[in-house]
CSV table of C-alpha atoms and ligand atoms in Angstrom, one decimal:
chain,number,residue,atom,x,y,z
A,1,MET,CA,38.9,9.7,2.0
A,2,LEU,CA,41.3,12.4,1.2
A,3,HIS,CA,40.9,14.4,4.7
A,4,LEU,CA,39.4,12.5,7.4
A,5,PRO,CA,43.0,10.9,7.9
A,6,LYS,CA,44.1,13.8,8.7
A,7,ASP,CA,41.5,15.7,10.8
A,8,ASP,CA,40.6,12.4,12.8
A,9,PRO,CA,42.8,9.7,11.9
A,10,ALA,CA,40.6,7.3,14.8
A,11,ILE,CA,37.4,7.6,12.9
A,12,ALA,CA,38.8,6.8,9.6
A,13,ARG,CA,40.6,4.1,10.6
A,14,LEU,CA,37.3,3.0,11.9
A,15,ILE,CA,35.4,3.7,8.6
A,16,GLU,CA,37.7,1.3,7.3
A,17,LYS,CA,37.7,-1.8,9.4
A,18,GLU,CA,33.9,-1.2,8.9
A,19,GLU,CA,34.2,-1.1,5.3
A,20,LYS,CA,36.2,-4.3,5.4
A,21,ARG,CA,33.8,-5.6,7.7
A,22,ILE,CA,31.2,-5.0,5.4
A,23,GLU,CA,33.1,-6.5,1.9
A,24,THR,CA,33.7,-9.5,4.1
A,25,THR,CA,30.8,-10.5,5.8
A,26,LEU,CA,27.5,-11.7,4.4
A,27,ASP,CA,24.8,-9.5,5.6
A,28,LEU,CA,21.8,-10.9,6.4
A,29,ILE,CA,20.3,-8.3,8.5
A,30,ALA,CA,16.7,-8.2,7.1
A,31,ALA,CA,16.5,-3.9,7.6
A,32,GLU,CA,20.0,-3.6,6.0
A,33,ASN,CA,21.0,-3.1,2.4
A,34,HIS,CA,23.9,-2.2,0.1
A,35,VAL,CA,23.1,1.3,-1.4
A,36,PRO,CA,24.6,2.3,-4.9
A,37,LEU,CA,27.2,4.7,-5.1
A,38,SER,CA,26.1,7.3,-6.4
A,39,ILE,CA,23.5,7.5,-2.7
A,40,LEU,CA,26.7,7.7,-0.9
A,41,GLU,CA,27.8,10.7,-2.4
A,42,ALA,CA,25.2,12.2,-2.2
A,43,MET,CA,24.7,11.9,1.3
A,44,GLY,CA,28.1,12.8,1.7
A,45,SER,CA,28.2,15.9,-0.6
A,46,ILE,CA,27.9,19.8,-0.1
A,47,LEU,CA,24.3,19.0,0.7
A,48,ASN,CA,24.8,18.8,3.9
A,49,THR,CA,25.5,22.8,4.1
A,50,LYS,CA,21.4,24.4,3.9
A,51,THR,CA,18.8,24.3,6.8
A,52,ILE,CA,15.3,23.5,5.2
A,53,GLU,CA,12.6,24.3,7.3
A,54,GLY,CA,9.4,24.7,5.8
A,55,TYR,CA,8.5,23.1,2.2
A,56,PRO,CA,9.9,24.0,-1.1
A,57,GLY,CA,8.9,27.6,-2.2
A,58,ASN,CA,8.0,28.0,1.5
A,59,ARG,CA,10.9,28.5,3.9
A,60,PHE,CA,12.1,30.1,6.8
A,61,HIS,CA,15.6,30.2,5.8
A,62,ALA,CA,17.0,32.2,2.3
A,63,GLY,CA,19.1,30.3,-0.4
A,64,CYS,CA,16.9,27.7,-0.8
A,65,ARG,CA,16.6,27.7,-5.0
A,66,TYR,CA,18.6,24.5,-5.5
A,67,VAL,CA,17.7,22.6,-2.4
A,68,ASP,CA,13.9,23.2,-3.1
A,69,GLU,CA,14.1,22.0,-6.7
A,70,ILE,CA,15.9,18.6,-5.1
A,71,GLU,CA,13.1,18.0,-2.7
A,72,ARG,CA,10.6,19.0,-5.8
A,73,LEU,CA,12.1,15.9,-7.4
A,74,ALA,CA,12.1,13.7,-4.8
A,75,ILE,CA,8.6,14.1,-4.0
A,76,SER,CA,7.2,13.6,-7.8
A,77,ARG,CA,9.2,10.8,-7.7
A,78,ALA,CA,7.7,9.5,-5.0
A,79,LYS,CA,4.4,9.8,-6.1
A,80,LEU,CA,5.1,8.7,-9.7
A,81,LEU,CA,6.8,5.3,-8.3
A,82,PHE,CA,4.1,4.5,-6.0
A,83,GLY,CA,1.4,5.9,-7.4
A,84,ALA,CA,0.5,8.2,-4.8
A,85,GLU,CA,-1.3,11.1,-4.2
A,86,TYR,CA,1.0,13.0,-1.6
A,87,ALA,CA,4.5,12.4,-0.4
A,88,ASN,CA,6.6,13.9,2.4
A,89,VAL,CA,10.0,13.5,2.1
A,90,GLN,CA,11.3,15.0,4.9
A,91,PRO,CA,11.1,12.2,8.0
A,92,HIS,CA,14.4,11.5,9.2
A,93,SER,CA,13.8,7.8,10.0
A,94,GLY,CA,10.4,5.4,10.1
A,95,THR,CA,9.9,6.2,13.5
A,96,SER,CA,10.0,10.0,13.0
A,97,ALA,CA,7.1,9.1,9.9
A,98,ASN,CA,5.1,6.9,12.1
A,99,LEU,CA,4.9,10.0,15.0
A,100,ALA,CA,4.0,12.4,12.2
A,101,VAL,CA,1.3,10.2,10.9
A,102,PHE,CA,-0.5,9.6,14.3
A,103,PHE,CA,0.1,13.3,15.3
A,104,SER,CA,-1.8,14.0,12.0
A,105,VAL,CA,-4.9,12.8,12.1
A,106,LEU,CA,-5.0,11.7,16.2
A,107,GLU,CA,-5.7,13.5,19.0
A,108,LEU,CA,-3.9,12.4,22.6
A,109,GLU,CA,-4.9,9.4,24.2
A,110,ASP,CA,-7.1,8.1,21.0
A,111,LYS,CA,-7.1,4.5,20.1
A,112,VAL,CA,-5.2,2.8,18.2
A,113,LEU,CA,-5.2,-0.9,17.1
A,114,ALA,CA,-1.5,-2.3,15.6
A,115,MET,CA,0.4,-5.5,15.6
A,116,SER,CA,1.8,-7.1,19.0
A,117,LEU,CA,5.9,-6.6,18.4
A,118,PRO,CA,6.3,-10.3,19.6
A,119,HIS,CA,4.3,-11.2,16.7
A,120,GLY,CA,6.1,-8.9,14.3
A,121,GLY,CA,4.7,-5.6,14.9
A,122,HIS,CA,7.6,-2.5,15.3
A,123,LEU,CA,8.2,-0.5,18.6
A,124,SER,CA,6.9,2.6,17.1
A,125,HIS,CA,3.4,1.1,16.6
A,126,GLY,CA,2.6,1.3,20.4
A,127,HIS,CA,4.9,-0.7,22.2
A,128,ARG,CA,5.5,0.4,25.9
A,129,ALA,CA,8.3,1.3,25.6
A,130,SER,CA,7.9,3.7,23.0
A,131,LEU,CA,6.5,6.9,22.8
A,132,THR,CA,3.8,6.2,20.8
A,133,SER,CA,2.2,4.1,23.9
A,134,LYS,CA,2.5,7.3,26.2
A,135,CYS,CA,0.6,9.7,23.8
A,136,PHE,CA,-2.0,7.1,22.3
A,137,THR,CA,-3.9,4.4,23.4
A,138,PHE,CA,-3.0,0.7,22.2
A,139,GLN,CA,-4.4,-2.2,21.5
A,140,HIS,CA,-2.6,-4.5,19.9
A,141,TYR,CA,-3.7,-7.5,17.6
A,142,GLU,CA,-1.9,-11.3,17.3
A,143,VAL,CA,-0.8,-13.6,14.8
A,144,ASP,CA,-3.0,-16.9,14.8
A,145,ARG,CA,-1.4,-19.2,17.3
A,146,GLU,CA,-1.5,-22.2,14.5
A,147,THR,CA,-0.5,-20.6,10.9
A,148,GLU,CA,1.5,-17.6,12.9
A,149,ARG,CA,-0.3,-15.5,9.7
A,150,ILE,CA,-2.6,-12.3,10.9
A,151,ASP,CA,-6.5,-13.8,11.5
A,152,TYR,CA,-8.2,-10.7,9.6
A,153,GLU,CA,-11.7,-12.3,11.1
A,154,SER,CA,-9.9,-11.9,14.8
A,155,VAL,CA,-8.5,-8.4,13.6
A,156,ARG,CA,-12.0,-7.7,12.9
A,157,SER,CA,-14.0,-8.5,16.1
A,158,ILE,CA,-11.3,-6.8,17.9
A,159,ALA,CA,-11.4,-3.5,15.7
A,160,GLU,CA,-15.5,-3.4,16.1
A,161,GLU,CA,-15.0,-3.8,19.9
A,162,PHE,CA,-12.3,-1.4,20.8
A,163,ARG,CA,-13.4,1.2,17.9
A,164,PRO,CA,-10.0,2.7,17.3
A,165,LYS,CA,-9.7,5.7,15.5
A,166,MET,CA,-6.5,4.4,13.4
A,167,ILE,CA,-5.5,0.7,12.4
A,168,VAL,CA,-1.6,0.0,11.6
A,169,VAL,CA,-1.1,-2.4,9.2
A,170,GLY,CA,2.4,-3.5,8.5
A,171,ALA,CA,5.5,-5.2,10.6
A,172,SER,CA,9.1,-5.0,11.0
A,173,SER,CA,9.2,-9.6,11.7
A,174,TYR,CA,6.5,-11.1,9.1
A,175,PRO,CA,7.2,-13.2,6.0
A,176,ARG,CA,4.1,-12.9,4.8
A,177,LEU,CA,1.6,-11.0,2.4
A,178,ILE,CA,-0.6,-8.6,3.8
A,179,ASP,CA,-4.1,-8.5,2.4
A,180,TYR,CA,-4.6,-4.6,2.4
A,181,GLU,CA,-7.6,-4.9,0.5
A,182,LYS,CA,-9.1,-6.8,3.9
A,183,MET,CA,-7.7,-4.4,6.1
A,184,ALA,CA,-9.1,-1.5,4.3
A,185,HIS,CA,-12.3,-2.9,4.7
A,186,ILE,CA,-12.6,-3.9,8.4
A,187,ALA,CA,-11.0,-0.1,8.8
A,188,GLU,CA,-13.6,1.6,6.4
A,189,ASP,CA,-16.6,-0.6,8.4
A,190,ILE,CA,-15.8,1.5,11.9
A,191,SER,CA,-14.6,4.7,10.3
A,192,ALA,CA,-11.3,4.4,11.6
A,193,TYR,CA,-7.9,5.4,9.2
A,194,LEU,CA,-5.9,3.0,7.7
A,195,PHE,CA,-1.8,3.3,8.3
A,196,THR,CA,0.6,1.0,6.3
A,197,ASP,CA,4.2,1.0,7.5
A,198,MET,CA,5.9,-0.5,4.6
A,199,ALA,CA,9.4,0.1,6.0
A,200,HIS,CA,10.6,-3.1,5.4
A,201,ILE,CA,8.9,-4.1,2.1
A,202,GLY,CA,9.3,-0.7,0.6
A,203,GLY,CA,11.5,-1.7,-2.6
A,204,LEU,CA,9.7,-5.2,-3.3
A,205,VAL,CA,6.6,-2.8,-3.5
A,206,ALA,CA,8.7,-0.3,-5.7
A,207,ALA,CA,9.3,-3.1,-7.9
A,208,LYS,CA,5.7,-4.3,-8.3
A,209,VAL,CA,6.9,-7.9,-6.9
A,210,ILE,CA,4.6,-7.9,-4.3
A,211,PRO,CA,1.3,-6.0,-3.8
A,212,SER,CA,1.1,-2.2,-2.5
A,213,PRO,CA,-1.0,-1.1,0.1
A,214,VAL,CA,-1.0,2.4,-1.5
A,215,PRO,CA,-4.3,1.8,-3.0
A,216,PHE,CA,-6.0,0.6,0.0
A,217,SER,CA,-4.3,2.8,3.1
A,218,ASP,CA,-5.1,6.5,3.8
A,219,PHE,CA,-1.3,6.7,4.9
A,220,VAL,CA,1.9,4.5,4.4
A,221,SER,CA,5.1,5.5,5.4
A,222,PHE,CA,8.3,3.6,4.4
A,223,THR,CA,12.2,3.6,5.3
A,224,CYS,CA,14.7,4.2,2.2
A,225,TYR,CA,17.9,1.8,3.6
A,226,LYS,CA,16.3,-1.5,3.6
A,227,THR,CA,15.0,-3.4,0.5
A,228,MET,CA,14.4,0.1,-0.7
A,229,MET,CA,18.0,-0.1,-1.1
A,230,GLY,CA,18.6,4.0,-0.7
A,231,GLY,CA,20.1,6.3,1.9
A,232,ARG,CA,18.7,6.6,5.6
A,233,GLY,CA,15.7,8.6,6.0
A,234,GLY,CA,11.6,7.9,5.7
A,235,VAL,CA,8.6,9.2,3.6
A,236,ILE,CA,5.3,9.4,3.8
A,237,LEU,CA,2.8,8.9,1.2
A,238,CYS,CA,-1.0,10.0,1.9
A,239,LYS,CA,-4.4,11.0,0.1
A,240,HIS,CA,-4.6,14.4,-1.2
A,241,ARG,CA,-6.9,15.6,1.6
A,242,TYR,CA,-4.7,14.7,4.1
A,243,GLY,CA,-1.4,16.0,3.0
A,244,SER,CA,-1.2,19.7,4.6
A,245,LYS,CA,-2.1,17.7,7.8
A,246,ILE,CA,0.8,15.4,7.2
A,247,ASP,CA,3.1,18.4,6.8
A,248,ARG,CA,2.1,20.2,9.2
A,249,ALA,CA,2.5,17.1,11.6
A,250,VAL,CA,6.3,16.6,10.3
A,251,PHE,CA,7.6,20.5,10.1
A,252,PRO,CA,7.0,22.0,12.5
A,253,GLY,CA,5.0,19.0,14.5
A,254,CYS,CA,7.6,16.4,15.0
A,255,GLN,CA,11.2,17.8,13.1
A,256,GLY,CA,12.8,21.3,12.8
A,257,THR,CA,15.2,21.1,9.1
A,258,SER,CA,15.8,18.2,7.3
A,259,ALA,CA,18.4,17.0,5.7
A,260,VAL,CA,18.7,17.7,2.2
A,261,ASN,CA,21.6,15.5,1.5
A,262,LEU,CA,19.3,12.3,2.6
A,263,ILE,CA,16.5,14.1,0.5
A,264,ALA,CA,18.5,14.1,-2.7
A,265,ALA,CA,19.4,10.2,-1.6
A,266,LYS,CA,15.9,10.0,-1.9
A,267,ALA,CA,15.2,11.6,-4.7
A,268,ILE,CA,18.1,9.1,-6.5
A,269,ILE,CA,16.8,6.0,-5.2
A,270,PHE,CA,13.2,7.0,-6.6
A,271,LYS,CA,14.6,7.3,-10.0
A,272,LEU,CA,16.8,4.3,-9.8
A,273,ALA,CA,14.1,2.3,-9.1
A,274,GLN,CA,12.4,2.6,-12.0
A,275,ASP,CA,15.5,0.6,-13.7
A,276,PRO,CA,15.2,-2.4,-14.9
A,277,GLN,CA,18.3,-3.7,-12.7
A,278,PHE,CA,16.8,-2.7,-9.8
A,279,ILE,CA,13.4,-4.7,-10.2
A,280,GLU,CA,15.6,-7.3,-11.0
A,281,ILE,CA,17.8,-6.9,-7.6
A,282,GLN,CA,14.3,-7.2,-6.2
A,283,LYS,CA,12.6,-10.1,-7.2
A,284,ARG,CA,16.1,-11.8,-6.8
A,285,THR,CA,15.5,-10.8,-3.4
A,286,VAL,CA,12.4,-12.8,-3.0
A,287,ALA,CA,13.4,-15.8,-4.8
A,288,ASP,CA,16.6,-16.0,-2.7
A,289,ALA,CA,14.4,-15.5,0.6
A,290,VAL,CA,11.9,-18.5,-0.2
A,291,SER,CA,15.7,-20.7,-1.3
A,292,LEU,CA,17.1,-20.1,1.9
A,293,ALA,CA,13.7,-20.9,4.0
A,294,ASN,CA,13.5,-23.9,2.1
A,295,GLU,CA,17.0,-25.1,2.6
A,296,LEU,CA,16.8,-24.2,6.4
A,297,ALA,CA,14.0,-26.3,6.5
A,298,ALA,CA,15.3,-29.4,4.9
A,299,ARG,CA,17.9,-28.9,7.2
A,300,GLY,CA,15.5,-29.4,10.4
A,301,TYR,CA,15.1,-25.8,11.0
A,302,ARG,CA,11.4,-24.6,12.0
A,303,ILE,CA,10.5,-21.6,9.9
A,304,VAL,CA,7.9,-19.4,11.1
A,305,THR,CA,4.7,-19.1,9.3
A,306,GLY,CA,6.6,-22.3,6.7
A,307,GLY,CA,8.4,-20.0,4.2
A,308,THR,CA,8.4,-16.8,2.7
A,309,GLU,CA,6.6,-14.4,0.5
A,310,ASN,CA,9.1,-11.2,1.1
A,311,HIS,CA,12.7,-11.2,1.8
A,312,GLN,CA,12.6,-12.5,5.5
A,313,VAL,CA,13.3,-15.4,6.2
A,314,ILE,CA,12.2,-16.0,10.5
A,315,VAL,CA,13.8,-18.9,11.9
A,316,ASP,CA,12.2,-20.9,15.3
A,317,LEU,CA,15.8,-22.1,16.7
A,318,GLY,CA,14.1,-23.4,19.4
A,319,SER,CA,13.5,-26.6,16.8
A,320,LYS,CA,17.0,-26.9,17.5
A,321,GLY,CA,17.3,-26.2,21.0
A,322,ILE,CA,19.4,-23.1,20.2
A,323,ILE,CA,18.4,-19.6,22.1
A,324,GLY,CA,18.3,-16.6,19.6
A,325,GLU,CA,21.6,-15.2,21.4
A,326,ILE,CA,23.7,-17.9,20.9
A,327,GLY,CA,22.7,-18.1,17.3
A,328,GLU,CA,23.3,-14.5,16.6
A,329,ASP,CA,27.0,-14.5,18.3
A,330,THR,CA,28.0,-17.9,16.8
A,331,LEU,CA,27.0,-16.8,13.0
A,332,GLU,CA,28.6,-13.5,14.0
A,333,SER,CA,31.9,-15.3,15.0
A,334,VAL,CA,32.0,-16.7,11.3
A,335,GLY,CA,31.1,-13.8,9.2
A,336,ILE,CA,27.3,-14.0,9.2
A,337,ILE,CA,25.5,-10.9,10.5
A,338,THR,CA,22.0,-11.7,11.4
A,339,ASN,CA,19.9,-10.3,14.6
A,340,ARG,CA,17.6,-12.5,17.1
A,341,ASN,CA,14.5,-11.8,17.1
A,342,VAL,CA,11.4,-12.3,19.4
A,343,ILE,CA,8.9,-14.7,17.9
A,344,PRO,CA,5.0,-15.6,18.3
A,345,ARG,CA,5.8,-18.4,20.4
A,346,ASP,CA,8.5,-16.6,22.5
A,347,VAL,CA,5.0,-15.0,24.3
A,348,GLN,CA,4.3,-18.1,26.0
A,349,THR,CA,7.8,-18.8,27.7
A,350,ARG,CA,8.4,-14.5,28.6
A,351,GLY,CA,12.2,-13.5,28.5
A,352,THR,CA,12.8,-16.1,25.5
A,353,VAL,CA,14.2,-15.3,22.2
A,354,SER,CA,14.3,-18.2,20.2
A,355,GLY,CA,13.9,-16.8,16.8
A,356,LEU,CA,16.8,-15.7,14.1
A,357,ARG,CA,15.3,-12.7,11.6
A,358,LEU,CA,16.9,-13.3,8.0
A,359,GLY,CA,16.8,-11.3,5.1
A,360,THR,CA,18.2,-11.2,1.5
A,361,ALA,CA,18.3,-8.0,0.1
A,362,ALA,CA,21.7,-7.4,0.8
A,363,VAL,CA,23.1,-11.0,-0.1
A,364,SER,CA,20.7,-10.6,-3.2
A,365,ALA,CA,22.0,-6.9,-4.4
A,366,ARG,CA,25.5,-8.4,-4.1
A,367,GLY,CA,24.5,-10.6,-7.0
A,368,MET,CA,24.2,-13.8,-5.6
A,369,GLY,CA,21.1,-16.6,-6.1
A,370,PRO,CA,19.8,-19.8,-5.2
A,371,GLY,CA,23.0,-21.7,-5.0
A,372,GLU,CA,24.8,-19.1,-2.8
A,373,MET,CA,21.3,-19.0,-0.8
A,374,LYS,CA,22.2,-23.3,-0.6
A,375,GLU,CA,25.9,-22.8,0.6
A,376,ILE,CA,24.8,-20.4,2.8
A,377,ALA,CA,22.4,-22.3,4.4
A,378,GLU,CA,24.9,-25.3,4.6
A,379,LEU,CA,27.6,-22.6,6.0
A,380,ILE,CA,24.4,-21.7,9.1
A,381,ASP,CA,23.8,-24.8,9.8
A,382,GLU,CA,27.7,-26.0,9.9
A,383,ALA,CA,28.0,-23.2,12.8
A,384,LEU,CA,25.0,-23.7,14.4
A,385,ILE,CA,25.3,-27.5,15.3
A,386,ASN,CA,29.2,-27.1,16.0
A,387,VAL,CA,28.7,-24.0,18.6
A,388,ASN,CA,31.7,-24.6,21.0
A,389,ARG,CA,33.6,-26.5,17.9
A,390,LYS,CA,36.3,-23.9,17.4
A,391,ASN,CA,38.1,-25.6,14.5
A,392,VAL,CA,34.3,-26.0,12.7
A,393,LEU,CA,33.7,-22.3,13.0
A,394,ASP,CA,37.1,-21.5,11.8
A,395,GLN,CA,36.3,-23.7,8.8
A,396,VAL,CA,33.0,-22.2,8.3
A,397,ALA,CA,34.7,-18.5,8.6
A,398,GLN,CA,36.9,-19.4,5.3
A,399,GLU,CA,34.1,-20.8,3.6
A,400,VAL,CA,32.6,-17.2,4.4
A,401,ALA,CA,35.0,-14.9,3.5
A,402,ALA,CA,35.7,-16.8,-0.1
A,403,LEU,CA,32.2,-16.8,-0.8
A,404,CYS,CA,32.1,-12.9,-0.1
A,405,ARG,CA,35.6,-12.1,-2.0
A,406,LYS,CA,33.5,-14.2,-5.2
A,407,PHE,CA,30.4,-11.3,-4.6
A,408,PRO,CA,32.3,-7.8,-3.6
A,409,VAL,CA,29.8,-5.0,-2.7
A,410,TYR,CA,31.5,-2.4,-4.6
A,411,GLY,CA,34.2,-4.4,-6.3
B,501,DSN,N1,13.3,-1.2,12.3
B,501,DSN,C1,14.3,-2.3,12.7
B,501,DSN,C2,14.3,-3.2,12.0
B,501,DSN,O1,13.4,-4.0,11.8
B,501,DSN,O2,15.2,-4.0,12.1
B,501,DSN,C3,15.4,-1.2,12.3
B,501,DSN,O3,15.1,-0.4,10.9
């Protein structure tokens, strides 16, 4: 930073502290990742200047010659990477993308079926706190009580009775693969649109490490900063026949100008995602999650659904008599960054959060593998069984810092 320390020393100092925090802690937040430096360069570049209402070749402000090329590149690379017919790269976020999908083909109060939030769904899938629930009539499906996995027969029977105009599939806290083909059949049989929110798993899908929802869905949304390893912002993929509706729903429907610096970052990660190094990281992300789940299970932690097939490991801390908040705070105190998460069984004991959601995307991007997952599970366990023993927590913190030093984020 050349100029910020002079213009605003307070913010400059806080950025330096945040950089140090990132380097010296283990990021196990399932919705975060460490991005290539080229992404940071693009996001902080001169591209911040341009206002771009409209779409390439049809803007409301002059001077868009180069940014049109950038947006066209982002669109064509997104389509190529995911095998999609149409892409809109302007959404500011995953929730903005989801709003645009809803408003593209639904009328106010239309019926939508989506996954319940405590069972893994997302706020923007019709949670009562979200604008989406005020605009549309949502019903939610849940996971099976025993297996904690989607029960497709139950989804079918709710769908046949409720007759939604759209079915939403995809989750922010669900460690299992989803059978998109089955969901597509359910949607098709009641003439509903199928909309997949793959925000969390976009990078794994891009690398073909897990199955893609794109061939089976009318609409797919995702964000670029989770497994995708890119900058901020969302993307919508859809069948060609919905393209103009999606474009109108994004701009002018839900947004004004988009952010060219973020669109450039999206274009960059869609290029880098074709490199063997990206694919290797995505493979390692899933392998690391499986190792971490196994190592924690071996130490007596109940893993929601019994394991994982993506980057997430959802731990039921109730199996150790700990509430999620204590787990999150204790781990943060030793430099392991996680988030407490409501899990399906919490629905029976309202107000309790007994889950801890872990994600391996960032530690795998840092180069860590199965040996480190064993070490991380040991460190998590050591901290959580000693929540009130400061001397033990101090020792664990030192070991976390040593592990981080061996795997620098930016060297
Ligand atoms: N959707 C939120 C999460 O999963 O944590 C943030 O992206």
